[in-house]
Coordinates of C-alpha atoms in Angstrom, one line a residue:
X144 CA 21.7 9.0 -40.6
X145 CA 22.0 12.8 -39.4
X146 CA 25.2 13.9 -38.3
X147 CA 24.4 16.4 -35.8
X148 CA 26.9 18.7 -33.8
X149 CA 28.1 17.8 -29.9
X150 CA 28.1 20.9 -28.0
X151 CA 28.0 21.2 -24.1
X152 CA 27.6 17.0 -24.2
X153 CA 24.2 17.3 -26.2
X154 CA 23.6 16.4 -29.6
X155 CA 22.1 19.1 -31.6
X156 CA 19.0 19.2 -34.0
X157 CA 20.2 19.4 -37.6
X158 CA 18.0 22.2 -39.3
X159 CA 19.5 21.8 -42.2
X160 CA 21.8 18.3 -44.0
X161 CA 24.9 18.5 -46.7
X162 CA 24.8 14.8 -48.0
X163 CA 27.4 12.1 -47.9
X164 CA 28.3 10.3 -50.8
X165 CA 29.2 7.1 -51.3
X166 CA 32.4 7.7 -53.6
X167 CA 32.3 4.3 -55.1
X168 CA 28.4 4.1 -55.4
X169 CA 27.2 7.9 -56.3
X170 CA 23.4 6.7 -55.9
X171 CA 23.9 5.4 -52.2
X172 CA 23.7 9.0 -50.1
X173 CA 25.0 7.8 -46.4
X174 CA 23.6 10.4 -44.4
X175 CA 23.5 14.1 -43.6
X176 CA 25.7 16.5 -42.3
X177 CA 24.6 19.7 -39.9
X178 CA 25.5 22.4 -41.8
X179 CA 26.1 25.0 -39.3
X180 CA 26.5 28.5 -38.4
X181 CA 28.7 30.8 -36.9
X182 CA 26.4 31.2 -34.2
X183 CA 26.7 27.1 -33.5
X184 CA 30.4 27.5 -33.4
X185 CA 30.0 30.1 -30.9
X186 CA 28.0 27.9 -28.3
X187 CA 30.6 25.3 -29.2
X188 CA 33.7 27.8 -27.9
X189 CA 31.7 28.7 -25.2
X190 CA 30.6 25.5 -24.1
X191 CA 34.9 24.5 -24.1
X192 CA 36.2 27.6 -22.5
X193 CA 33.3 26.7 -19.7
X194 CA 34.7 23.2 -19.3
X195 CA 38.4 23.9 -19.7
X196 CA 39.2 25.1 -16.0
X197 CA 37.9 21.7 -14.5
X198 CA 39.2 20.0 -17.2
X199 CA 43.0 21.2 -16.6
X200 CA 42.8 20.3 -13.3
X201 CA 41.5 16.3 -13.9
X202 CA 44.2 14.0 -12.6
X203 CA 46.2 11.8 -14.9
X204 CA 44.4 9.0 -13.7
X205 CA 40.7 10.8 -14.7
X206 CA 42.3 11.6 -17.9
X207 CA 43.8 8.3 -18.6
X208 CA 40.6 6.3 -18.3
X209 CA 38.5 8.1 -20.3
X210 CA 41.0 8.1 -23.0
X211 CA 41.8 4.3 -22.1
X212 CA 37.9 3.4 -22.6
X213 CA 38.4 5.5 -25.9
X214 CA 40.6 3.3 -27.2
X215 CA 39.3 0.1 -26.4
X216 CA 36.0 1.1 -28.1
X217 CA 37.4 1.6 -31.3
X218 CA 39.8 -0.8 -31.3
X219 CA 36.2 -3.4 -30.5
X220 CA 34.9 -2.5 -33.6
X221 CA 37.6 -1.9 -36.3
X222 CA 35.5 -3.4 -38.8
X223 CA 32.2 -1.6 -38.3
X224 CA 34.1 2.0 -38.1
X225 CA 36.6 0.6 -40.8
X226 CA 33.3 0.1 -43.2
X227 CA 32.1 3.7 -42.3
X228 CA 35.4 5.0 -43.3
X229 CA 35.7 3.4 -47.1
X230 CA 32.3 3.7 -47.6
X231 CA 32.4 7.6 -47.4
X232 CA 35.8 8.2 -48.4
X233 CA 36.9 5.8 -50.9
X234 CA 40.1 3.8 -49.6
X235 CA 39.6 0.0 -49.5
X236 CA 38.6 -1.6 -46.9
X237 CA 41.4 -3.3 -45.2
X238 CA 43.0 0.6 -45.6
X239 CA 39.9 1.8 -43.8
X240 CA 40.2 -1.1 -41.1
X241 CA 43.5 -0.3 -40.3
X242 CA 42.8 3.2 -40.4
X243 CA 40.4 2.5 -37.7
X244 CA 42.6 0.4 -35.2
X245 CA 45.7 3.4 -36.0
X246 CA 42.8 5.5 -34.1
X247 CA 42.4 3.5 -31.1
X248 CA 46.0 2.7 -30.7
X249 CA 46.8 6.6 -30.8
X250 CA 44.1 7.3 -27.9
X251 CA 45.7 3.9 -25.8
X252 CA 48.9 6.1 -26.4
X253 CA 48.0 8.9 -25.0
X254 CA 46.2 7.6 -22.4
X255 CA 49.8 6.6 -21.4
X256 CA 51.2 9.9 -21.9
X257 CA 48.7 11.6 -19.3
X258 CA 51.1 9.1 -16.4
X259 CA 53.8 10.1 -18.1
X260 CA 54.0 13.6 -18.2
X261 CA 56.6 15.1 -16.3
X262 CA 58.9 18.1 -15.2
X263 CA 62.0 19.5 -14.2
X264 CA 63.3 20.6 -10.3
X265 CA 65.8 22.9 -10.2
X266 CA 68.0 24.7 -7.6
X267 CA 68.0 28.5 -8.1
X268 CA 71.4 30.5 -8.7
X269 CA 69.4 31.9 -5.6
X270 CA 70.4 30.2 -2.3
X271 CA 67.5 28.7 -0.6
X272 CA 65.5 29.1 -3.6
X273 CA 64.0 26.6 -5.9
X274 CA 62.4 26.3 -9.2
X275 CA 60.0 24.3 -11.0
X276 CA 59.4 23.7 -14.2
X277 CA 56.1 22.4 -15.6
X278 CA 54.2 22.2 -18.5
X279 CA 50.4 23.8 -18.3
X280 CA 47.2 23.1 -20.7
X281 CA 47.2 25.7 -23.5
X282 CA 43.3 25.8 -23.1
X283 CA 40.6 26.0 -25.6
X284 CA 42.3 24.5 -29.1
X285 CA 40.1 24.6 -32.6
X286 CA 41.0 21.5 -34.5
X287 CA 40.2 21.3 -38.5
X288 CA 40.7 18.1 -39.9
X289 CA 41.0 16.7 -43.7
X290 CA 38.5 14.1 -45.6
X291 CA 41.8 11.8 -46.8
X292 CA 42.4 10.3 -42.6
X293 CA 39.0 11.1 -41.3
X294 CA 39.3 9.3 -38.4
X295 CA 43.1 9.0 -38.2
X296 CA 44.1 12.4 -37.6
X297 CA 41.0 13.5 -36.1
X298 CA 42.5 11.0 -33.6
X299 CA 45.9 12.1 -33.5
X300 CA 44.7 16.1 -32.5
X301 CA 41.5 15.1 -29.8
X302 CA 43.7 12.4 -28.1
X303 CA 47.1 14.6 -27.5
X304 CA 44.4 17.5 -26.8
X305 CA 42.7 15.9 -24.1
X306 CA 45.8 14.1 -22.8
X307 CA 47.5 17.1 -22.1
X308 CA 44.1 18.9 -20.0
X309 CA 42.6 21.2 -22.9
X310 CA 39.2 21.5 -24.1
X311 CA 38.5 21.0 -27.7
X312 CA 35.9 22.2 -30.6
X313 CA 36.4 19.6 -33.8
X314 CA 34.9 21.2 -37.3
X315 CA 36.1 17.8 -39.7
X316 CA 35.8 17.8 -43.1
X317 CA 32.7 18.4 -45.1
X318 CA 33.4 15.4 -47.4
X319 CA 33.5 12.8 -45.0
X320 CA 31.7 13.4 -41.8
X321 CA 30.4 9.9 -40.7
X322 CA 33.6 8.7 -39.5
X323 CA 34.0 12.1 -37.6
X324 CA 30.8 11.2 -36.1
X325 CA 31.3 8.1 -35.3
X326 CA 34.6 8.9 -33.5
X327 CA 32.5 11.8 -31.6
X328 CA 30.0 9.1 -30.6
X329 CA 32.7 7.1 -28.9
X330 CA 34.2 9.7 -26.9
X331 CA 30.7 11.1 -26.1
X332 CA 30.5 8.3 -23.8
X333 CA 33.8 8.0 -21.8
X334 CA 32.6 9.8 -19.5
X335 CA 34.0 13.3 -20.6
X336 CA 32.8 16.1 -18.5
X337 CA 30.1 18.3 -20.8
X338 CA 31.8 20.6 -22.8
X339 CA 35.7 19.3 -22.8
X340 CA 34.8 18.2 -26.5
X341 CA 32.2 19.4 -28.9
X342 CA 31.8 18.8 -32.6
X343 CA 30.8 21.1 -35.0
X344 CA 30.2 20.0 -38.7
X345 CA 29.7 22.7 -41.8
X346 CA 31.8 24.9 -44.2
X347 CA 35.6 25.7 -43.2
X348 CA 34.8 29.0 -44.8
X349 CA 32.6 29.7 -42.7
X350 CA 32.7 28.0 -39.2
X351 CA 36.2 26.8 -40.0
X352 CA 36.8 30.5 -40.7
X353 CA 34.9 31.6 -37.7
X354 CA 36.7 29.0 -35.1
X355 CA 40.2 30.5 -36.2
X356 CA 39.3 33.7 -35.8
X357 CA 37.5 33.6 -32.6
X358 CA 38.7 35.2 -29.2
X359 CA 38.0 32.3 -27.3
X360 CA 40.5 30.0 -29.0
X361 CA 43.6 29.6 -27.7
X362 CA 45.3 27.3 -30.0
X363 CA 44.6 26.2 -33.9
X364 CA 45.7 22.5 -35.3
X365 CA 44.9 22.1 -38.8
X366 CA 45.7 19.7 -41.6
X367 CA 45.1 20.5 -45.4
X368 CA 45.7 22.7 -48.6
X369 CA 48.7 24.6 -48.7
X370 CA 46.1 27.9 -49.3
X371 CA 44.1 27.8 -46.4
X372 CA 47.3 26.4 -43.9
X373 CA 48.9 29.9 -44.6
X374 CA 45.3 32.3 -44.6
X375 CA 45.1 30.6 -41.0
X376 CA 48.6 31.2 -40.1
X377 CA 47.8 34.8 -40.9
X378 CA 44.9 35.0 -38.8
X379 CA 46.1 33.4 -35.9
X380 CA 49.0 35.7 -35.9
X381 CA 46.3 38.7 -35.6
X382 CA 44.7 37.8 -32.2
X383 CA 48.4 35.6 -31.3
X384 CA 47.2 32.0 -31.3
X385 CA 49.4 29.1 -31.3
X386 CA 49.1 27.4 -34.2
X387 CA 50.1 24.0 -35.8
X388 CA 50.0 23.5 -39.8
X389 CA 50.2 19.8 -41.7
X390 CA 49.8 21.4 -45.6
X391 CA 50.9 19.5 -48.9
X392 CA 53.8 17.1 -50.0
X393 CA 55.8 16.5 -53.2
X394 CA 57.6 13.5 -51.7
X395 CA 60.4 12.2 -53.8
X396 CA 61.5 8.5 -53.8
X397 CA 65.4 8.3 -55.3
X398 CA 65.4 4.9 -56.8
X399 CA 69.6 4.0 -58.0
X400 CA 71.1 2.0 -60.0
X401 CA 71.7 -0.8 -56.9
X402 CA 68.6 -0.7 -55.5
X403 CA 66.8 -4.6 -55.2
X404 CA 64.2 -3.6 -57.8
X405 CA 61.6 -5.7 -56.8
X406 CA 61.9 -4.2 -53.7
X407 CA 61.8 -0.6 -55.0
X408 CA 58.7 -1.5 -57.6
X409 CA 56.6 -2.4 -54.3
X410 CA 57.6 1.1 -52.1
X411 CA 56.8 3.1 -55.3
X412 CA 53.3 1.0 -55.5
X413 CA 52.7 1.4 -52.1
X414 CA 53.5 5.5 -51.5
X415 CA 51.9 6.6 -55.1
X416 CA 48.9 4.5 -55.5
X417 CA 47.5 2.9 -51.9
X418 CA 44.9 4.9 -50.4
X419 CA 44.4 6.0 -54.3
X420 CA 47.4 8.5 -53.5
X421 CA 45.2 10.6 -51.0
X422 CA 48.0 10.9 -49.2
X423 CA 50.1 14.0 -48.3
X424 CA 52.9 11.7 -47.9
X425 CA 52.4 9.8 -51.3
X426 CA 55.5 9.6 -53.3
X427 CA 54.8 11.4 -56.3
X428 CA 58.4 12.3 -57.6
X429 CA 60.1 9.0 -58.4
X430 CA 63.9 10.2 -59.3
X431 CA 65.7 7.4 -60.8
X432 CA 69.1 6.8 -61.7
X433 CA 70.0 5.8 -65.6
X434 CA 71.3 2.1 -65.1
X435 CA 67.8 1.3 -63.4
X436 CA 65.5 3.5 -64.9
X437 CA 63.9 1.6 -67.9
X438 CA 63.9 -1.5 -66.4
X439 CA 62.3 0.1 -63.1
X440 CA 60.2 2.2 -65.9
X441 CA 58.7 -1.4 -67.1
X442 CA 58.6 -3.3 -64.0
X443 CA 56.4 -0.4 -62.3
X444 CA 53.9 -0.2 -65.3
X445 CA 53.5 -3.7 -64.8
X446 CA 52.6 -3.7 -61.4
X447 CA 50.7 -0.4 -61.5
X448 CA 48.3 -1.9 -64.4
X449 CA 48.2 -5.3 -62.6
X450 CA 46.4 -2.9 -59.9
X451 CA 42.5 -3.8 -59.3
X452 CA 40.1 -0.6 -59.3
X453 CA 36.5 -1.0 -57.9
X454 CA 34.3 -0.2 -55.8
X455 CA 35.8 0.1 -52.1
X456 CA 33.9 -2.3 -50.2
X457 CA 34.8 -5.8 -52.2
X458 CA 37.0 -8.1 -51.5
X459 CA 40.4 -8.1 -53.5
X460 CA 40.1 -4.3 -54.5
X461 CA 43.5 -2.7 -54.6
X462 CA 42.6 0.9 -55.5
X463 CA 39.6 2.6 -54.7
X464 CA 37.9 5.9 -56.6
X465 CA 38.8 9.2 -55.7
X466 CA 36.9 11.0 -53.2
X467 CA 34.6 13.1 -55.5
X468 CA 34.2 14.7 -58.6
X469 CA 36.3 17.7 -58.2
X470 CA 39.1 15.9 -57.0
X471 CA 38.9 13.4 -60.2
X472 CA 38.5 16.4 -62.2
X473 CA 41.7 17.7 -60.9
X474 CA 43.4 15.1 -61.2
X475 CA 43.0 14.6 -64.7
X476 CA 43.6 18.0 -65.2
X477 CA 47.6 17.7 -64.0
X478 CA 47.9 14.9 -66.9
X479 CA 46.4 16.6 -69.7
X480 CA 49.1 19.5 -68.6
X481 CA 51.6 16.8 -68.0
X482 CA 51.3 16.1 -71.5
X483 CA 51.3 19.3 -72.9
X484 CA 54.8 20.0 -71.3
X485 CA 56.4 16.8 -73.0
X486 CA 55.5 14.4 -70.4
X487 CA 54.3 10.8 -71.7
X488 CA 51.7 9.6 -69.5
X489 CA 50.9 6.1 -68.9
X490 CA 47.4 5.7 -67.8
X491 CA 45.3 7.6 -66.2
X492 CA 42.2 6.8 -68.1
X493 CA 38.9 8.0 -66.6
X494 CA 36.7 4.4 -65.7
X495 CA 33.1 3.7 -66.1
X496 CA 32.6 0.6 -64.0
X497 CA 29.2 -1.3 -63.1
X498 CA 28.7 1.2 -60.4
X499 CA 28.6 5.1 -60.9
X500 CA 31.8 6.5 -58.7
X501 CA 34.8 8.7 -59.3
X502 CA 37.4 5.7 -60.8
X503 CA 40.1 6.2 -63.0
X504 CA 43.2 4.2 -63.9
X505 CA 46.4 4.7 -61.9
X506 CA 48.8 7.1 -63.9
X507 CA 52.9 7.5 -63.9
X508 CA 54.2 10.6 -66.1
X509 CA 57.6 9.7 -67.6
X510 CA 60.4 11.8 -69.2
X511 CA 59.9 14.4 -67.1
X512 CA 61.7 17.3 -65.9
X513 CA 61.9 19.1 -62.7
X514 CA 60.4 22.4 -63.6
X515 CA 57.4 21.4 -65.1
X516 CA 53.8 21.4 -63.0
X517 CA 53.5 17.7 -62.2
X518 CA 56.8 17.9 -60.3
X519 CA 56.0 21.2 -58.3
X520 CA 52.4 20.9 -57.6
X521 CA 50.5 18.4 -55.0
X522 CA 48.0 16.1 -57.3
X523 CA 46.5 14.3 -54.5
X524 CA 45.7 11.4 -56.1
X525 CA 47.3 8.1 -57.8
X526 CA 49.4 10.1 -59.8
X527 CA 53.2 9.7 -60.1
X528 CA 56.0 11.0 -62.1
X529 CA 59.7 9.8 -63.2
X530 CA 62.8 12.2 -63.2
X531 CA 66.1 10.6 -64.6
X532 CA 69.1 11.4 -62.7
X533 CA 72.8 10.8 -63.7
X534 CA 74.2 9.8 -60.5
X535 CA 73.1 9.6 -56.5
X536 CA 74.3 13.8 -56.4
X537 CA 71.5 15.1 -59.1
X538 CA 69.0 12.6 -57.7
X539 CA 69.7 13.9 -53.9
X540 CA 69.6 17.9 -55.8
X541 CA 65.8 17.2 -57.6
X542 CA 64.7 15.5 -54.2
X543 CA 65.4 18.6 -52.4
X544 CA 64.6 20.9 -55.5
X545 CA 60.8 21.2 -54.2
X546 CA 58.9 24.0 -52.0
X547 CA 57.4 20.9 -50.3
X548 CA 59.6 18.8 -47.4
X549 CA 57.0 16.6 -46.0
X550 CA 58.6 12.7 -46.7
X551 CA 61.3 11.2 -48.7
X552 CA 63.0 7.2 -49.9
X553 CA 65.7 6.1 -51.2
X554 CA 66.0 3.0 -52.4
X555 CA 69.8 1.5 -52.3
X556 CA 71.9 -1.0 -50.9
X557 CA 74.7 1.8 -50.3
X558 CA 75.3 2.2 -46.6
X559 CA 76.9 5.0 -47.8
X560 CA 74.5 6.6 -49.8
X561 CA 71.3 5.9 -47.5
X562 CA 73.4 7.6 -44.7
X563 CA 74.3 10.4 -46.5
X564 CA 70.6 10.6 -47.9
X565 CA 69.5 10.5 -44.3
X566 CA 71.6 13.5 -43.1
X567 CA 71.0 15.9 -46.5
X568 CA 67.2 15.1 -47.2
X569 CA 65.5 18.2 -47.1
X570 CA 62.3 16.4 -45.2
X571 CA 61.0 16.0 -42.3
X572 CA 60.8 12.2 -43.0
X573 CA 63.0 9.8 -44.0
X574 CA 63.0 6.0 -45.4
X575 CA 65.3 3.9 -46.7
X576 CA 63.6 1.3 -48.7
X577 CA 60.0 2.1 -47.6
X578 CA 57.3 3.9 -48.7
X579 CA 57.3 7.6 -48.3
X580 CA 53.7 7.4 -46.8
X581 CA 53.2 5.3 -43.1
X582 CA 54.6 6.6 -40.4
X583 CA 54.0 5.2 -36.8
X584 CA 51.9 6.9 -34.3
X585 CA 54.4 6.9 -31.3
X586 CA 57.1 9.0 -33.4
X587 CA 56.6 12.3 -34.2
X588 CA 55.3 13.7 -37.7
X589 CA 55.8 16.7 -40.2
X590 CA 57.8 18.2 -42.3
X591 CA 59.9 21.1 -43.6
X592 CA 59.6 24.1 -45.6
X593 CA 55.9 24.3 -47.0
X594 CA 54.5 21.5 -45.7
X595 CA 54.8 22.0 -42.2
X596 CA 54.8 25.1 -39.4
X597 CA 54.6 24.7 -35.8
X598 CA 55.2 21.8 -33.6
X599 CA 55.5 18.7 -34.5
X600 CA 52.2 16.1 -34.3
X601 CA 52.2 12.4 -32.8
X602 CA 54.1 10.7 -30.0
X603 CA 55.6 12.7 -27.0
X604 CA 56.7 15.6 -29.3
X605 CA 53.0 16.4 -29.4
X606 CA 53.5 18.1 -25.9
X607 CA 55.4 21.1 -27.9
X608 CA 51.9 22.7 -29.2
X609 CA 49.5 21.4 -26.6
X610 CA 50.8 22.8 -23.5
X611 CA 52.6 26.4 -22.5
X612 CA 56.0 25.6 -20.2
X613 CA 55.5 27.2 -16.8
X614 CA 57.9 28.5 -14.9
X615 CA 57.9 28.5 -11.0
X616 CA 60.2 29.9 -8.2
X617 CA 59.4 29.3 -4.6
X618 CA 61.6 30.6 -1.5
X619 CA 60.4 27.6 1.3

């Protein structure tokens, strides 16, 4: 399989292929990516600012049906693009399958939104005169998207993008392009006009690079390392591009002493070690309060061991590898330092399993304190660490001790307390006996502090970075 690049509603010749491997099977190679040039991303901007006039002026209904046919494709084969997803990045495969429908519902959304958009009417101070208030396309936007949701939040930028009349140039991860593929395939044939979306695969440092700095770019979404989110805010502020940044997380989950511990065992489960805790929203500080904390120590060991690693694609696999050798590397990095600080860590072991892949053991760091590198630093992967607290007042101070504010839990039966947590939480997100990670895709999503800049993403808030507001005064 050759993954080539769309541009101007033609798929390209691929002089030259980056391979995609199978995570959980290193020997099966999926297919081959086009590793582009800047010159490629060029015809790509061309080819949108070309197509982005018409495109801007499509009636809701055009918009709505190709995004409606969208969505109805991938929600028709779930399991096929589902398969694609685990078998390239690593995530089982019911995670992948309902990764897959989360991208078909977000396109049936915002095929909705294009009916829905509306405006203000206004009388002027003026007499006689009157004013309208509407919102306008932003034009050409650049979208850079992460291997960990390839076809997730791909989705959730191309479907708000089009909704809202602009053209769009995709560059998706290098690790995982099949799913971006396969979700370009789709909307290749919904009867798009040429040239409203283009996809162009290769290296973000150098046609990422190149589609942020471009003249012809109006607007830059991008979700990733904390790194690269703040060298593009930097050079979109150069040449005065909106731009939209989804970065890291170091989501705490306050666990006290009242909490329904089964209850609490399974969100902590969930948000640290599903999706093998690829996750920006993955709880990785779990701050709990002394009465709880050895029993919830125990009863989370348990059900973290109980976990079944393996190979992605079979049946009654829990936790899946990691998505390639660097990232595995890294990961077992942060728990040889975890140790070294004083941390005791409590598996974690690299696995050698019947197929070559990136598996290792799911890990949680205990008798940790705030300041050390496990609790300030993003992991990315089914890594989590325990913080004692005295009380609900330290636990809600090392929640919000953290550069990150992408998602926090609390675990309690306190009205109190999970109202108060609510309001002070220094996140973007907030749940009460949930998982820090799943969020739905009609609300809006992001964060605070360095995890987040710009507009929200998801649900009508999305309107914020995809369109300009327009102003209008007319004398009759």
């Amino acid at each position: 399989m050759d993954y080539r690049n769309l541009i101007s509603g033609n798929w390209e010749v691929t002089r030259e292929g980056l391979p995609n491997v199978n995570p959980s099977d290193v020997s099966d190679v999926i297919g081959m990516a086009a590793v582009s040039e800047t010159a490629d991303m060029d015809r790509a901007i061309a080819s949108a600012r070309a197509a982005a006039p018409d495109w801007a002026r499509a009636t809701p209904q055009m918009r709505f049906d190709v995004l409606d046919a969208i969505g109805s494709e991938i929600l028709s084969r779930t399991e096929e693009l589902g398969q694609v997803l685990s078998r390239e990045e690593g995530k089982t495969l019911p995670e992948g399958i309902g990764e897959a429908a989360r991208a078909g519902q977000i396109f049936k959304f915002f095929a909705g939104e294009c009916l829905r958009q509306t405006g203000d009417h206004l009388a002027s101070t003026r007499p006689g005169v009157e004013v309208d208030v509407t919102r306008a396309p932003v034009g050409v936007v650049g979208l850079i998207t992460p291997w960990n949701f390839p076809i997730a939040i791909p989705a959730w930028k191309i479907a708000p993008a089009l909704a809202y009349g602009n053209a769009v140039v995709l560059k998706p991860a290098e690790l995982t392009p099949g799913s971006a593929w396969a979700l370009a395939e789709i909307i290749s044939r919904a009867e798009l006009p040429e040239g409203v979306f283009n996809i162009v695969f290769g290296k973000g440092s150098v046609v990422g690079q190149h589609l942020v700095d471009h003249p012809g770019v109006d607007a830059v979404s991008f979700t990733g390392s904390v790194p690269t989110g703040r060298g593009i805010a930097v050079s979109c502020a150069k040449t005065m591009k909106k731009v939209q940044l989804e970065m890291g997380g170091k989501n705490p989950m306050v666990v006290l002493d009242d909490a329904d511990l089964g209850l609490a065992v399974e969100a902590c489960l969930n948000g640290a070690f599903y999706s093998t805790g690829q996750r920006c929203t993955a709880s990785s500080r779990l701050i709990v309060t002394e009465g709880i904390h050895d029993r919830f120590v125990a009863a989370l060991t348990q059900a973290m061991q109980g976990l079944k690693v393996g190979n992605a694609l079979e049946p009654g696999i829990q936790m899946g590898p990691v998505v390639d050798a660097r990232q595995l590397a890294q990961n077992l990095s942060y728990l040889k330092i975890a140790a070294e600080e004083g941390g005791t860590v409590i598996g974690g072991e690299r696995l050698t399993l019947a197929q070559e892949g990136f598996y290792m053991a799911p890990a949680l760091v205990t008798e940790t304190q705030n300041d050390m590198r496990i609790n300030r630093e993003e992991v990315f992967g089914p890594v989590a660490s325990v913080l004692r607290a005295r009380d609900y007042d330290e636990a809600l101070a090392l929640a919000n001790d953290s550069a990150f504010g992408l998602s926090a839990g609390i675990c309690t039966t306190s009205l109190k307390h999970a109202s108060h947590f609510k309001a002070s939480s220094e996140a973007g997100m907030v749940m009460v006996n949930l998982p820090t990670a799943g969020v739905d895709y009609h609300v809006p999503f992001g964060g605070t502090k360095g995890s987040s800049y710009g507009p929200r993403e998801q649900g009508r808030y999305a309107a914020e970075f995809y369109t300009r507001v327009k102003t209008a005064y007319t004398l009759p």
